[in-house]
XYZ file of C-alpha atoms in Angstrom:
262
model
C 75.390 25.569 -54.922
C 71.834 27.603 -53.753
C 72.919 29.973 -50.845
C 69.558 32.044 -50.606
C 69.118 30.445 -46.944
C 70.178 33.602 -45.690
C 67.150 35.570 -46.334
C 63.184 34.403 -48.164
C 63.669 38.287 -49.424
C 64.744 39.778 -52.928
C 67.450 42.207 -52.979
C 64.966 44.705 -53.128
C 62.860 43.636 -50.523
C 65.519 43.324 -48.475
C 66.147 46.856 -48.668
C 62.798 48.687 -47.412
C 63.639 46.080 -44.091
C 63.704 48.885 -41.499
C 65.072 48.348 -38.361
C 67.434 50.274 -36.670
C 67.719 46.404 -34.385
C 69.170 44.892 -37.923
C 71.584 47.688 -38.434
C 73.052 45.550 -41.524
C 71.202 42.465 -43.480
C 72.929 40.500 -45.606
C 71.479 39.051 -49.012
C 74.043 36.209 -50.360
C 72.912 34.173 -53.949
C 74.536 32.530 -56.901
C 72.813 34.345 -59.882
C 73.704 31.284 -62.345
C 72.225 32.795 -65.703
C 72.524 36.654 -66.814
C 69.964 38.770 -65.388
C 69.057 42.712 -65.249
C 67.719 44.362 -61.861
C 65.577 46.916 -62.983
C 66.471 50.629 -61.416
C 65.046 51.370 -58.594
C 66.122 52.509 -54.546
C 65.384 51.630 -50.988
C 65.925 53.765 -47.617
C 68.455 51.399 -46.789
C 71.773 52.237 -48.014
C 73.325 48.606 -49.977
C 77.047 47.754 -50.112
C 76.930 45.883 -53.881
C 79.590 42.879 -53.655
C 80.033 40.011 -55.773
C 82.734 37.284 -53.938
C 83.106 35.850 -57.935
C 82.517 37.493 -61.426
C 82.199 40.869 -63.046
C 78.764 43.098 -62.074
C 78.054 46.233 -63.756
C 76.584 49.239 -62.001
C 74.267 52.211 -63.184
C 72.884 54.855 -61.514
C 71.828 58.792 -62.949
C 75.940 59.519 -62.205
C 77.647 57.029 -64.169
C 78.282 53.493 -64.779
C 80.658 50.438 -62.814
C 82.197 47.613 -63.594
C 83.336 45.684 -61.303
C 85.478 42.652 -60.773
C 84.660 40.230 -57.929
C 87.842 41.899 -55.391
C 85.508 45.787 -55.797
C 82.554 46.864 -54.553
C 79.725 49.623 -55.535
C 78.221 52.097 -52.342
C 74.558 52.634 -53.028
C 73.495 55.438 -50.085
C 70.257 55.197 -49.847
C 67.745 56.340 -52.442
C 70.001 56.406 -54.978
C 68.426 54.890 -57.991
C 70.359 51.666 -59.461
C 69.849 49.477 -61.915
C 72.411 46.006 -61.789
C 73.765 43.435 -64.529
C 75.422 40.591 -64.061
C 76.233 39.728 -67.315
C 77.828 35.663 -66.519
C 78.152 33.985 -62.972
C 77.952 35.746 -60.265
C 78.604 34.508 -56.104
C 76.801 37.743 -54.802
C 77.458 38.556 -51.328
C 75.155 42.356 -50.580
C 74.650 43.736 -47.295
C 71.614 46.701 -46.745
C 72.156 49.305 -44.257
C 69.495 50.536 -42.025
C 67.846 54.146 -41.590
C 69.827 54.639 -38.457
C 72.909 53.985 -39.862
C 73.408 57.372 -41.951
C 75.405 59.182 -39.949
C 77.765 56.516 -40.209
C 77.826 55.673 -43.793
C 79.429 57.439 -46.879
C 76.835 60.064 -48.798
C 77.951 59.679 -52.353
C 78.270 56.949 -54.826
C 81.602 55.102 -55.497
C 83.385 51.754 -56.347
C 85.615 50.686 -52.988
C 88.473 48.566 -52.618
C 87.386 45.077 -50.550
C 90.573 44.174 -48.907
C 91.245 40.981 -47.180
C 89.768 41.830 -44.028
C 86.857 43.690 -45.038
C 86.589 39.738 -47.626
C 85.996 38.422 -44.955
C 83.743 40.114 -42.173
C 81.210 40.501 -45.623
C 80.835 36.200 -45.559
C 81.827 36.255 -41.599
C 78.112 38.143 -41.278
C 77.040 36.370 -44.443
C 77.627 32.822 -42.491
C 75.863 34.371 -38.689
C 72.661 34.448 -37.670
C 73.793 35.523 -34.178
C 72.164 39.145 -33.995
C 74.726 40.503 -31.084
C 77.096 39.373 -33.355
C 75.238 41.135 -36.286
C 75.955 44.116 -34.675
C 79.395 43.882 -32.967
C 80.587 42.722 -37.123
C 78.055 46.129 -39.067
C 79.987 48.104 -36.856
C 83.520 46.969 -38.441
C 82.209 46.284 -41.525
C 81.168 50.518 -41.937
C 84.344 51.529 -40.400
C 85.795 49.676 -42.956
C 84.029 51.257 -46.011
C 84.338 54.779 -44.724
C 88.117 53.836 -44.945
C 88.050 52.470 -48.310
C 90.397 53.238 -51.223
C 88.104 54.582 -53.776
C 88.717 53.088 -57.433
C 88.453 55.161 -60.645
C 86.841 53.535 -63.312
C 83.476 55.124 -63.139
C 82.241 56.325 -66.788
C 80.126 59.262 -66.197
C 76.915 60.057 -67.416
C 75.306 62.362 -69.852
C 71.987 64.793 -69.547
C 71.482 65.684 -73.327
C 69.727 63.718 -75.815
C 72.446 63.620 -78.031
C 75.264 63.265 -76.612
C 73.575 59.790 -74.012
C 72.591 58.538 -78.030
C 76.172 59.192 -78.921
C 77.573 56.656 -75.622
C 74.923 54.578 -76.187
C 76.242 53.813 -79.580
C 79.450 53.752 -77.967
C 78.716 51.008 -75.770
C 77.332 48.881 -78.267
C 80.678 49.929 -80.744
C 83.513 50.612 -78.918
C 86.094 49.915 -81.804
C 84.062 53.082 -83.120
C 86.465 55.015 -85.166
C 84.335 58.153 -85.163
C 86.283 61.609 -84.635
C 84.867 64.100 -82.682
C 84.397 66.564 -85.888
C 82.612 63.573 -86.643
C 80.333 63.455 -83.619
C 80.104 66.690 -83.714
C 78.589 67.157 -87.031
C 76.217 64.295 -86.070
C 74.905 66.494 -82.449
C 74.781 69.707 -85.803
C 77.155 71.724 -83.393
C 80.578 72.038 -84.214
C 83.495 69.823 -82.595
C 84.656 72.771 -79.940
C 81.519 73.351 -78.900
C 81.015 69.747 -78.353
C 84.080 68.808 -76.863
C 83.246 71.843 -74.409
C 79.934 70.532 -73.750
C 81.232 66.852 -72.995
C 83.562 68.486 -70.707
C 80.561 70.116 -68.865
C 78.753 67.159 -68.149
C 80.898 64.227 -67.436
C 84.175 66.100 -66.360
C 86.542 64.398 -68.496
C 87.293 64.528 -72.049
C 85.674 63.216 -75.607
C 88.616 61.009 -75.823
C 89.642 60.250 -72.300
C 85.464 59.523 -72.099
C 86.531 56.667 -74.615
C 89.273 55.691 -73.860
C 87.444 55.036 -69.708
C 85.159 52.955 -71.819
C 87.311 50.495 -73.543
C 89.287 50.107 -71.084
C 85.202 48.587 -69.112
C 84.305 46.627 -71.744
C 88.319 45.102 -71.459
C 87.299 44.336 -68.144
C 84.137 42.484 -68.904
C 85.527 40.450 -72.084
C 88.030 39.171 -69.395
C 85.455 38.167 -67.073
C 84.009 36.714 -70.501
C 87.166 34.371 -71.106
C 88.820 36.408 -73.938
C 92.404 36.589 -74.374
C 93.792 39.964 -74.410
C 94.507 39.639 -78.244
C 90.898 38.693 -78.654
C 90.063 41.432 -76.455
C 92.740 44.449 -78.696
C 91.337 43.442 -81.511
C 87.390 43.584 -81.089
C 88.482 47.205 -78.914
C 89.693 48.285 -82.670
C 92.922 48.438 -81.291
C 96.017 47.776 -83.935
C 98.582 46.302 -82.298
C 98.511 44.888 -78.751
C 101.290 45.524 -77.663
C 98.813 50.103 -77.322
C 95.586 47.752 -75.731
C 98.210 47.288 -72.599
C 99.705 50.323 -73.065
C 96.294 51.762 -72.866
C 94.950 49.577 -70.489
C 98.068 50.545 -67.971
C 98.210 54.792 -68.332
C 94.554 53.622 -67.051
C 94.430 51.595 -64.296
C 98.240 51.119 -63.268
C 98.343 47.704 -64.068
C 98.687 45.481 -67.718
C 95.462 43.192 -68.370
C 96.802 40.257 -66.390
C 98.576 41.807 -63.934
C 95.396 44.224 -62.750
C 92.496 41.034 -63.261
C 95.056 38.546 -61.269
C 94.965 41.254 -58.563
C 91.035 41.871 -58.419
C 90.785 38.143 -58.763
C 88.955 37.638 -62.303
């Protein structure tokens, strides 16, 4: 299926179209092979949404893994990078700077309600300018009133912490302690914990747990079972993994994935 017919522009190019007569522009396309959009920014704000498949969105503030039924809001000129680990159906909307006062000023993940999902789908399928204008006004209202999802993984600025985060991203099952990581950063465990909390707003343990939950969502989308996921993430029992996932998201893994359309 090629749904790219709605625009001859790439997503990045679409973000640079300045035209107040077009308050929102849709970009719809099926991404079949895993690709990664290089870090970029543009004057149009962007609602990054995949009606199927999982995306990973990074900004200087952190990373989000976004399953179906969730989307990421990116304000104008915020540099971001999007990874598509598998097949996704993109339905992105780009909002003209003339709408800036009506739109959120920070990045966040929002729940895509059934109403917002249908509004986006309808917007993508129509080519009537007057209808676009009416739909975009309702979509903006829905974005402003949407619930914010908590699964953001904050970034750090210190080179030593960045390296540790990169290592854990590659090996989330690593069981090194805070003191062992502190030694690698040439500092004490107490100082390491203090700096980590200051830069991320999270304790090291809470950050590492959230990383595992985000990895679990990615693994589930790729077809891995709960058992395989728990073992790959270093859990010694399936029940411990399920309980950790429930505490972080409010759901068991299977219920979370069902509720988010995975």
